[in-house]
mmCIF file of C-alpha atoms in Angstrom:
data_model
loop_
_atom_site.group_PDB
_atom_site.id
_atom_site.type_symbol
_atom_site.label_atom_id
_atom_site.label_comp_id
_atom_site.label_asym_id
_atom_site.label_seq_id
_atom_site.Cartn_x
_atom_site.Cartn_y
_atom_site.Cartn_z
ATOM 1 C CA UNK A 24 97.042 59.952 88.307
ATOM 2 C CA UNK A 25 96.692 58.688 84.793
ATOM 3 C CA UNK A 26 93.948 60.167 82.877
ATOM 4 C CA UNK A 27 90.692 57.960 82.295
ATOM 5 C CA UNK A 28 89.484 57.282 79.111
ATOM 6 C CA UNK A 29 85.942 56.851 79.817
ATOM 7 C CA UNK A 30 83.461 58.475 81.996
ATOM 8 C CA UNK A 31 81.056 56.110 83.996
ATOM 9 C CA UNK A 32 77.797 56.070 82.357
ATOM 10 C CA UNK A 33 78.695 58.187 79.103
ATOM 11 C CA UNK A 34 76.919 56.130 76.625
ATOM 12 C CA UNK A 35 74.589 58.702 75.676
ATOM 13 C CA UNK A 36 77.719 60.990 74.293
ATOM 14 C CA UNK A 37 77.650 58.626 71.411
ATOM 15 C CA UNK A 38 74.603 58.843 68.883
ATOM 16 C CA UNK A 39 74.729 55.205 67.914
ATOM 17 C CA UNK A 40 74.367 54.262 71.820
ATOM 18 C CA UNK A 41 71.920 56.799 72.764
ATOM 19 C CA UNK A 42 68.930 54.989 74.074
ATOM 20 C CA UNK A 43 66.790 57.561 73.624
ATOM 21 C CA UNK A 44 66.879 57.743 69.839
ATOM 22 C CA UNK A 45 63.827 55.460 69.485
ATOM 23 C CA UNK A 46 61.021 58.156 68.884
ATOM 24 C CA UNK A 47 59.621 58.103 65.463
ATOM 25 C CA UNK A 48 59.008 61.680 64.514
ATOM 26 C CA UNK A 49 56.084 62.799 62.023
ATOM 27 C CA UNK A 50 57.452 63.341 58.090
ATOM 28 C CA UNK A 51 55.818 67.000 58.491
ATOM 29 C CA UNK A 52 58.119 67.729 61.372
ATOM 30 C CA UNK A 53 61.086 67.409 59.260
ATOM 31 C CA UNK A 54 61.876 70.241 56.941
ATOM 32 C CA UNK A 55 65.038 70.453 54.697
ATOM 33 C CA UNK A 56 64.847 72.881 51.873
ATOM 34 C CA UNK A 57 66.894 72.539 48.648
ATOM 35 C CA UNK A 58 68.376 75.670 46.988
ATOM 36 C CA UNK A 59 70.679 77.271 45.302
ATOM 37 C CA UNK A 60 72.983 80.088 45.814
ATOM 38 C CA UNK A 61 75.950 82.265 44.223
ATOM 39 C CA UNK A 62 79.034 82.475 45.918
ATOM 40 C CA UNK A 63 78.719 86.488 45.842
ATOM 41 C CA UNK A 64 75.320 86.055 47.768
ATOM 42 C CA UNK A 65 77.202 83.944 50.344
ATOM 43 C CA UNK A 66 79.734 86.307 50.661
ATOM 44 C CA UNK A 67 77.302 88.909 51.086
ATOM 45 C CA UNK A 68 75.095 87.275 53.678
ATOM 46 C CA UNK A 69 77.826 86.417 55.433
ATOM 47 C CA UNK A 70 79.381 89.916 55.892
ATOM 48 C CA UNK A 71 75.579 90.717 57.116
ATOM 49 C CA UNK A 72 75.901 88.488 59.401
ATOM 50 C CA UNK A 73 73.158 86.014 58.063
ATOM 51 C CA UNK A 74 75.294 83.289 57.498
ATOM 52 C CA UNK A 75 77.484 82.605 60.778
ATOM 53 C CA UNK A 76 80.501 80.402 60.048
ATOM 54 C CA UNK A 77 81.832 78.864 63.404
ATOM 55 C CA UNK A 78 84.931 79.772 64.276
ATOM 56 C CA UNK A 79 85.546 77.148 67.337
ATOM 57 C CA UNK A 80 84.281 74.445 65.460
ATOM 58 C CA UNK A 81 87.190 73.135 63.797
ATOM 59 C CA UNK A 82 86.979 69.301 62.681
ATOM 60 C CA UNK A 83 89.645 69.264 60.136
ATOM 61 C CA UNK A 84 93.101 70.918 59.801
ATOM 62 C CA UNK A 85 92.980 74.381 58.071
ATOM 63 C CA UNK A 86 93.637 73.694 54.171
ATOM 64 C CA UNK A 87 96.684 74.824 52.870
ATOM 65 C CA UNK A 88 97.047 77.076 49.844
ATOM 66 C CA UNK A 89 97.226 74.516 47.368
ATOM 67 C CA UNK A 90 94.010 72.959 48.334
ATOM 68 C CA UNK A 91 92.681 76.486 48.575
ATOM 69 C CA UNK A 92 93.794 77.033 44.769
ATOM 70 C CA UNK A 93 92.499 74.084 43.436
ATOM 71 C CA UNK A 94 88.977 75.084 44.653
ATOM 72 C CA UNK A 95 89.350 78.342 43.157
ATOM 73 C CA UNK A 96 90.760 76.574 39.690
ATOM 74 C CA UNK A 97 87.731 74.226 39.705
ATOM 75 C CA UNK A 98 85.269 76.951 40.058
ATOM 76 C CA UNK A 99 86.816 78.930 37.162
ATOM 77 C CA UNK A 100 86.539 75.721 35.163
ATOM 78 C CA UNK A 101 83.051 75.173 35.872
ATOM 79 C CA UNK A 102 83.457 71.914 37.720
ATOM 80 C CA UNK A 103 80.769 70.801 40.193
ATOM 81 C CA UNK A 104 81.916 71.327 43.862
ATOM 82 C CA UNK A 105 80.091 69.034 46.733
ATOM 83 C CA UNK A 106 76.694 70.691 48.184
ATOM 84 C CA UNK A 107 76.604 72.553 51.219
ATOM 85 C CA UNK A 108 74.614 71.990 54.555
ATOM 86 C CA UNK A 109 73.211 74.827 56.563
ATOM 87 C CA UNK A 110 71.092 75.089 59.675
ATOM 88 C CA UNK A 111 68.444 77.663 60.075
ATOM 89 C CA UNK A 112 67.416 78.572 63.310
ATOM 90 C CA UNK A 113 64.166 80.034 64.481
ATOM 91 C CA UNK A 114 65.709 83.854 64.255
ATOM 92 C CA UNK A 115 66.561 82.814 60.809
ATOM 93 C CA UNK A 116 70.104 82.898 61.000
ATOM 94 C CA UNK A 117 71.946 80.251 59.103
ATOM 95 C CA UNK A 118 74.873 78.427 60.253
ATOM 96 C CA UNK A 119 77.364 76.317 58.354
ATOM 97 C CA UNK A 120 77.369 72.589 59.042
ATOM 98 C CA UNK A 121 79.274 71.036 56.253
ATOM 99 C CA UNK A 122 81.253 73.197 53.797
ATOM 100 C CA UNK A 123 82.734 75.845 56.389
ATOM 101 C CA UNK A 124 86.519 75.446 54.384
ATOM 102 C CA UNK A 125 85.199 75.952 51.156
ATOM 103 C CA UNK A 126 82.919 78.991 52.174
ATOM 104 C CA UNK A 127 86.128 80.430 54.107
ATOM 105 C CA UNK A 128 88.145 79.744 50.949
ATOM 106 C CA UNK A 129 85.768 81.871 48.459
ATOM 107 C CA UNK A 130 85.306 84.736 50.938
ATOM 108 C CA UNK A 131 89.039 85.068 51.924
ATOM 109 C CA UNK A 132 89.840 84.737 48.371
ATOM 110 C CA UNK A 133 87.315 87.347 46.824
ATOM 111 C CA UNK A 134 88.355 89.621 49.648
ATOM 112 C CA UNK A 135 92.335 89.285 48.383
ATOM 113 C CA UNK A 136 93.496 87.351 51.683
ATOM 114 C CA UNK A 137 95.681 84.686 49.580
ATOM 115 C CA UNK A 138 97.089 84.551 45.992
ATOM 116 C CA UNK A 139 96.878 81.416 44.048
ATOM 117 C CA UNK A 140 99.615 78.480 44.125
ATOM 118 C CA UNK A 141 100.211 75.137 42.019
ATOM 119 C CA UNK A 142 97.433 74.999 40.178
ATOM 120 C CA UNK A 143 98.160 72.891 37.128
ATOM 121 C CA UNK A 144 95.421 73.693 34.321
ATOM 122 C CA UNK A 145 95.024 77.427 34.554
ATOM 123 C CA UNK A 146 98.429 78.329 35.199
ATOM 124 C CA UNK A 147 97.960 81.778 34.090
ATOM 125 C CA UNK A 148 96.359 82.593 37.116
ATOM 126 C CA UNK A 149 99.057 81.287 39.423
ATOM 127 C CA UNK A 150 100.250 84.205 41.965
ATOM 128 C CA UNK A 151 97.320 86.150 41.068
ATOM 129 C CA UNK A 152 94.451 87.518 43.886
ATOM 130 C CA UNK A 153 90.794 88.122 42.859
ATOM 131 C CA UNK A 154 91.549 91.703 41.858
ATOM 132 C CA UNK A 155 94.273 90.697 39.755
ATOM 133 C CA UNK A 156 91.904 88.341 37.831
ATOM 134 C CA UNK A 157 90.364 89.548 34.343
ATOM 135 C CA UNK A 158 86.763 90.870 34.551
ATOM 136 C CA UNK A 159 85.410 87.628 33.062
ATOM 137 C CA UNK A 160 87.389 85.304 35.579
ATOM 138 C CA UNK A 161 85.811 87.451 38.549
ATOM 139 C CA UNK A 162 82.443 87.367 37.281
ATOM 140 C CA UNK A 163 82.706 83.805 36.871
ATOM 141 C CA UNK A 164 83.844 82.975 40.465
ATOM 142 C CA UNK A 165 81.011 85.501 41.756
ATOM 143 C CA UNK A 166 78.064 83.898 40.058
ATOM 144 C CA UNK A 167 79.123 80.584 40.457
ATOM 145 C CA UNK A 168 76.102 78.702 41.909
ATOM 146 C CA UNK A 169 76.555 76.014 44.438
ATOM 147 C CA UNK A 170 73.749 73.551 45.667
ATOM 148 C CA UNK A 171 72.363 74.071 49.292
ATOM 149 C CA UNK A 172 70.344 71.858 51.676
ATOM 150 C CA UNK A 173 68.708 73.959 54.707
ATOM 151 C CA UNK A 174 67.632 71.954 57.464
ATOM 152 C CA UNK A 175 64.811 74.302 58.823
ATOM 153 C CA UNK A 176 62.794 74.359 62.331
ATOM 154 C CA UNK A 177 60.520 72.720 63.281
ATOM 155 C CA UNK A 178 62.953 69.924 62.534
ATOM 156 C CA UNK A 179 63.547 67.620 66.003
ATOM 157 C CA UNK A 180 66.760 68.152 67.507
ATOM 158 C CA UNK A 181 67.773 64.628 67.834
ATOM 159 C CA UNK A 182 67.109 64.684 63.597
ATOM 160 C CA UNK A 183 69.230 67.451 63.270
ATOM 161 C CA UNK A 184 71.808 65.378 65.281
ATOM 162 C CA UNK A 185 71.142 62.634 62.849
ATOM 163 C CA UNK A 186 71.730 64.425 59.727
ATOM 164 C CA UNK A 187 74.539 66.020 60.632
ATOM 165 C CA UNK A 188 76.364 62.920 61.775
ATOM 166 C CA UNK A 189 75.420 61.671 58.112
ATOM 167 C CA UNK A 190 76.879 64.503 56.541
ATOM 168 C CA UNK A 191 80.188 64.446 58.550
ATOM 169 C CA UNK A 192 80.728 60.878 58.317
ATOM 170 C CA UNK A 193 84.021 61.449 56.172
ATOM 171 C CA UNK A 194 85.988 62.192 58.918
ATOM 172 C CA UNK A 195 86.210 61.287 62.578
ATOM 173 C CA UNK A 196 82.891 60.486 64.023
ATOM 174 C CA UNK A 197 81.461 63.272 66.301
ATOM 175 C CA UNK A 198 79.908 62.385 69.359
ATOM 176 C CA UNK A 199 76.430 64.389 70.811
ATOM 177 C CA UNK A 200 78.884 67.091 72.226
ATOM 178 C CA UNK A 201 80.750 68.009 69.615
ATOM 179 C CA UNK A 202 77.622 68.121 67.565
ATOM 180 C CA UNK A 203 75.913 70.629 70.185
ATOM 181 C CA UNK A 204 79.125 72.492 70.051
ATOM 182 C CA UNK A 205 79.201 73.362 66.410
ATOM 183 C CA UNK A 206 75.233 73.624 66.045
ATOM 184 C CA UNK A 207 74.674 75.824 69.445
ATOM 185 C CA UNK A 208 76.975 78.527 69.283
ATOM 186 C CA UNK A 209 77.275 81.483 71.774
ATOM 187 C CA UNK A 210 76.789 81.958 75.518
ATOM 188 C CA UNK A 211 76.026 78.462 76.464
ATOM 189 C CA UNK A 212 79.564 77.355 74.182
ATOM 190 C CA UNK A 213 81.587 80.296 75.585
ATOM 191 C CA UNK A 214 80.206 79.392 79.172
ATOM 192 C CA UNK A 215 81.040 75.829 79.357
ATOM 193 C CA UNK A 216 83.839 75.975 77.536
ATOM 194 C CA UNK A 217 85.349 78.860 80.497
ATOM 195 C CA UNK A 218 84.048 76.714 83.072
ATOM 196 C CA UNK A 219 85.803 73.316 81.790
ATOM 197 C CA UNK A 220 89.278 75.144 82.050
ATOM 198 C CA UNK A 221 88.917 76.242 85.769
ATOM 199 C CA UNK A 222 91.699 74.516 87.889
ATOM 200 C CA UNK A 223 88.471 74.069 90.757
ATOM 201 C CA UNK A 224 86.841 72.006 88.110
ATOM 202 C CA UNK A 225 89.879 70.158 87.625
ATOM 203 C CA UNK A 226 90.630 69.592 91.057
ATOM 204 C CA UNK A 227 87.421 68.591 92.174
ATOM 205 C CA UNK A 228 87.436 65.694 89.366
ATOM 206 C CA UNK A 229 91.209 65.002 90.139
ATOM 207 C CA UNK A 230 92.201 66.237 86.738
ATOM 208 C CA UNK A 231 90.579 62.845 85.271
ATOM 209 C CA UNK A 232 88.333 63.901 82.857
ATOM 210 C CA UNK A 233 89.652 64.251 79.006
ATOM 211 C CA UNK A 234 88.937 67.785 77.402
ATOM 212 C CA UNK A 235 89.496 65.839 73.969
ATOM 213 C CA UNK A 236 86.125 64.565 72.421
ATOM 214 C CA UNK A 237 84.423 67.237 74.995
ATOM 215 C CA UNK A 238 83.566 64.962 77.951
ATOM 216 C CA UNK A 239 84.350 67.519 80.468
ATOM 217 C CA UNK A 240 82.314 70.097 78.889
ATOM 218 C CA UNK A 241 79.429 67.369 78.499
ATOM 219 C CA UNK A 242 79.537 66.665 81.910
ATOM 220 C CA UNK A 243 79.590 70.513 82.944
ATOM 221 C CA UNK A 244 76.623 71.340 80.374
ATOM 222 C CA UNK A 245 74.323 68.321 81.927
ATOM 223 C CA UNK A 246 74.860 69.569 85.612
ATOM 224 C CA UNK A 247 73.942 73.213 84.312
ATOM 225 C CA UNK A 248 71.015 72.147 82.563
ATOM 226 C CA UNK A 249 69.558 70.204 85.340
ATOM 227 C CA UNK A 250 70.536 73.032 87.708
ATOM 228 C CA UNK A 251 68.509 75.140 85.651
ATOM 229 C CA UNK A 252 65.967 72.703 85.478
ATOM 230 C CA UNK A 253 65.194 71.755 88.927
ATOM 231 C CA UNK A 254 65.791 75.266 90.320
ATOM 232 C CA UNK A 255 63.141 76.419 87.840
ATOM 233 C CA UNK A 256 65.217 79.138 86.395
ATOM 234 C CA UNK A 257 62.885 78.602 83.485
ATOM 235 C CA UNK A 258 59.361 77.047 83.678
ATOM 236 C CA UNK A 259 59.677 76.961 79.374
ATOM 237 C CA UNK A 260 62.042 73.448 79.362
ATOM 238 C CA UNK A 261 60.652 70.134 80.434
ATOM 239 C CA UNK A 262 62.722 66.907 80.685
ATOM 240 C CA UNK A 263 60.585 64.154 78.522
ATOM 241 C CA UNK A 264 63.450 61.432 78.984
ATOM 242 C CA UNK A 265 65.655 62.648 75.610
ATOM 243 C CA UNK A 266 68.690 64.078 76.817
ATOM 244 C CA UNK A 267 70.044 65.069 73.874
ATOM 245 C CA UNK A 268 66.636 67.512 72.742
ATOM 246 C CA UNK A 269 66.787 68.564 76.916
ATOM 247 C CA UNK A 270 70.560 69.810 76.470
ATOM 248 C CA UNK A 271 70.084 71.438 73.173
ATOM 249 C CA UNK A 272 66.980 73.475 74.663
ATOM 250 C CA UNK A 273 68.994 74.543 77.718
ATOM 251 C CA UNK A 274 71.943 76.083 74.846
ATOM 252 C CA UNK A 275 69.539 77.871 72.871
ATOM 253 C CA UNK A 276 67.797 79.127 76.544
ATOM 254 C CA UNK A 277 71.203 80.309 77.390
ATOM 255 C CA UNK A 278 72.310 81.545 74.127
ATOM 256 C CA UNK A 279 68.861 83.544 73.778
ATOM 257 C CA UNK A 280 68.644 84.821 77.514
ATOM 258 C CA UNK A 281 67.663 88.515 77.925
ATOM 259 C CA UNK A 282 68.987 88.015 81.903
ATOM 260 C CA UNK A 283 72.518 89.884 81.590
ATOM 261 C CA UNK A 284 73.184 88.819 84.988
ATOM 262 C CA UNK A 285 72.364 84.716 84.669
ATOM 263 C CA UNK A 286 75.453 83.949 82.699
ATOM 264 C CA UNK A 287 77.598 85.224 85.708
ATOM 265 C CA UNK A 288 75.414 84.013 87.898
ATOM 266 C CA UNK A 289 75.983 80.335 86.477
ATOM 267 C CA UNK A 290 79.755 80.788 86.390
ATOM 268 C CA UNK A 291 79.940 82.142 89.974
ATOM 269 C CA UNK A 292 77.595 78.994 91.283
ATOM 270 C CA UNK A 293 79.732 76.654 89.256
ATOM 271 C CA UNK A 294 82.933 77.728 90.634
ATOM 272 C CA UNK A 295 81.802 77.889 94.317
ATOM 273 C CA UNK A 296 80.679 74.461 94.255
ATOM 274 C CA UNK A 297 83.551 73.011 92.688
ATOM 275 C CA UNK A 298 85.766 74.838 95.556
ATOM 276 C CA UNK A 299 83.398 73.680 98.360
ATOM 277 C CA UNK A 300 83.126 69.934 96.928
ATOM 278 C CA UNK A 301 87.075 69.584 96.635
ATOM 279 C CA UNK A 302 87.602 71.665 99.917
ATOM 280 C CA UNK A 303 85.102 69.501 102.183
ATOM 281 C CA UNK A 304 85.035 66.289 100.303
ATOM 282 C CA UNK A 305 88.265 66.045 98.304
ATOM 283 C CA UNK A 306 88.687 64.879 94.739
ATOM 284 C CA UNK A 307 87.483 61.481 94.647
ATOM 285 C CA UNK A 308 83.950 62.203 95.749
ATOM 286 C CA UNK A 309 82.378 61.620 92.268
ATOM 287 C CA UNK A 310 83.410 58.373 92.164
ATOM 288 C CA UNK A 311 81.733 55.423 93.338
ATOM 289 C CA UNK A 312 83.932 53.155 95.604
ATOM 290 C CA UNK A 313 84.901 49.796 94.113
ATOM 291 C CA UNK A 314 84.227 46.739 95.938
ATOM 292 C CA UNK A 315 87.640 45.362 95.991
ATOM 293 C CA UNK A 316 89.129 48.445 97.504
ATOM 294 C CA UNK A 317 91.807 48.343 94.949
ATOM 295 C CA UNK A 318 91.132 49.946 91.789
ATOM 296 C CA UNK A 319 89.483 53.362 91.370
ATOM 297 C CA UNK A 320 86.421 53.623 89.248
ATOM 298 C CA UNK A 321 86.132 56.201 86.991
ATOM 299 C CA UNK A 322 84.154 59.265 87.442
ATOM 300 C CA UNK A 323 80.489 58.877 87.242
ATOM 301 C CA UNK A 324 78.786 61.160 85.045
ATOM 302 C CA UNK A 325 75.475 60.817 86.659
ATOM 303 C CA UNK A 326 76.820 61.346 90.220
ATOM 304 C CA UNK A 327 78.606 64.393 89.097
ATOM 305 C CA UNK A 328 75.518 66.289 88.243
ATOM 306 C CA UNK A 329 73.702 64.922 91.327
ATOM 307 C CA UNK A 330 76.327 65.660 93.750
ATOM 308 C CA UNK A 331 77.167 68.911 92.408
ATOM 309 C CA UNK A 332 73.316 69.857 92.403
ATOM 310 C CA UNK A 333 73.443 68.682 96.464
ATOM 311 C CA UNK A 334 76.350 70.828 97.009
ATOM 312 C CA UNK A 335 75.411 73.760 95.506
ATOM 313 C CA UNK A 336 71.961 73.466 97.596
ATOM 314 C CA UNK A 337 74.193 73.223 100.565
ATOM 315 C CA UNK A 338 75.835 76.371 99.818
ATOM 316 C CA UNK A 339 72.990 78.271 99.245
ATOM 317 C CA UNK A 340 71.311 76.777 102.745
ATOM 318 C CA UNK A 341 74.444 76.946 104.502
ATOM 319 C CA UNK A 342 74.823 73.630 105.170
ATOM 320 C CA UNK A 343 77.978 71.247 105.219
ATOM 321 C CA UNK A 344 77.027 67.161 105.697
ATOM 322 C CA UNK A 345 79.555 65.312 107.096
ATOM 323 C CA UNK A 346 81.557 63.071 104.316
ATOM 324 C CA UNK A 347 80.433 60.105 105.989
ATOM 325 C CA UNK A 348 76.575 60.910 105.054
ATOM 326 C CA UNK A 349 77.734 61.457 101.635
ATOM 327 C CA UNK A 350 79.149 58.209 101.266
ATOM 328 C CA UNK A 351 75.980 56.763 102.606
ATOM 329 C CA UNK A 352 73.746 58.563 100.114
ATOM 330 C CA UNK A 353 76.425 57.187 97.391
ATOM 331 C CA UNK A 354 76.263 53.975 98.235
ATOM 332 C CA UNK A 355 72.560 54.028 98.042
ATOM 333 C CA UNK A 356 72.868 55.614 94.734
ATOM 334 C CA UNK A 357 75.284 52.929 93.607
ATOM 335 C CA UNK A 358 72.825 50.016 94.782
ATOM 336 C CA UNK A 359 69.833 51.690 92.748
ATOM 337 C CA UNK A 360 71.485 50.557 89.515
ATOM 338 C CA UNK A 361 70.274 53.992 88.029
ATOM 339 C CA UNK A 362 73.954 55.480 87.545
ATOM 340 C CA UNK A 363 75.527 53.465 84.982
ATOM 341 C CA UNK A 364 72.447 51.936 82.655
ATOM 342 C CA UNK A 365 69.559 54.029 81.538
ATOM 343 C CA UNK A 366 70.538 57.030 83.633
ATOM 344 C CA UNK A 367 68.612 59.289 81.230
ATOM 345 C CA UNK A 368 65.196 57.884 81.702
ATOM 346 C CA UNK A 369 62.718 60.303 83.663
ATOM 347 C CA UNK A 370 62.347 57.981 86.474
ATOM 348 C CA UNK A 371 66.177 57.655 86.830
ATOM 349 C CA UNK A 372 66.705 61.442 86.700
ATOM 350 C CA UNK A 373 63.681 62.091 88.905
ATOM 351 C CA UNK A 374 65.101 59.440 91.487
ATOM 352 C CA UNK A 375 68.598 61.008 91.429
ATOM 353 C CA UNK A 376 67.169 64.373 92.032
ATOM 354 C CA UNK A 377 64.434 63.866 94.292
ATOM 355 C CA UNK A 378 66.761 61.602 96.589
ATOM 356 C CA UNK A 379 69.019 64.846 96.750
ATOM 357 C CA UNK A 380 66.388 67.219 98.259
ATOM 358 C CA UNK A 381 65.369 64.445 100.504
ATOM 359 C CA UNK A 382 68.785 63.791 101.804
ATOM 360 C CA UNK A 383 69.230 67.395 102.238
ATOM 361 C CA UNK A 384 66.203 67.923 104.287
ATOM 362 C CA UNK A 385 66.595 64.747 106.276
ATOM 363 C CA UNK A 386 70.529 64.865 106.812
ATOM 364 C CA UNK A 387 70.683 65.403 110.400
ATOM 365 C CA UNK A 388 69.599 61.782 110.725
ATOM 366 C CA UNK A 389 72.924 60.758 109.221
ATOM 367 C CA UNK A 390 74.936 62.398 111.930
ATOM 368 C CA UNK A 391 76.664 59.840 114.473
#
């Protein structure tokens, strides 16, 4: 089957189409600190683990040696370079939002990992590593001051997204899931990345969800998030209608959890649910039926998370509703209008998951 370009109801992936981005935040909640830091200090803090350079978030191609060498030459010439943007978490760890390639270049050079090539002005440094430079040149690099902007708590998650979007507009625009993947590295990103590669997930969705732009990880994270929320695994997260704030809190919860078994349990649950789905309901269960009966509609994002939650409960309770009953539920869902537009409002989310709970209690009524 040809891969589908979109998920039905996926507008919340795009920061510009996010219906929830209408809240006005008090100015005192937005904290962005301007500062200066030497390259030696950046290297020291990175090696100590205070500054984290995201290894997975690769927005652009790795720089070649000519680009790296020209950056080092610019520093030796005293030419100003663009500012660095950092994101500081509540545990005071700092993550690079913009400037990762430059920081990596500086640290690698000071660690003697490459020599300078193809510079045009200071030609006597060609072929030299950091340790080969004279003391004055080494000191000039180590003491070079860069301007920094650090986004600090309690800046709201949606504001962080908007800032992240603004500073990364030079290249391809990122969607909300790609930004989350950059900002919240840890257990959560490892979990959804692993689950997105599972064959059981691909079979249950007919191999039709593209991995580019992280659409597969997005719908998995939504399901995991709502499962955690409605199963009351934590009482510290509340859904208030902003899906980005909610998913960010879910990722932070997973990154900071002290429950060593939770991540394993979520993996086990997800894999079993996807296998249960495919074995009992086939690869098109997460699509609504097309009225003309000819063209297939795309995988519906809200239907995926709702039915996945239902099937998880079915396994936990030892139930297996017939496909006819699930199809009737889907028809009711489709007619509600809460699965294509406005899907992330509190009313729509409550409707979907309350309906699932009610269906599971009454599913025997659907038997013929």
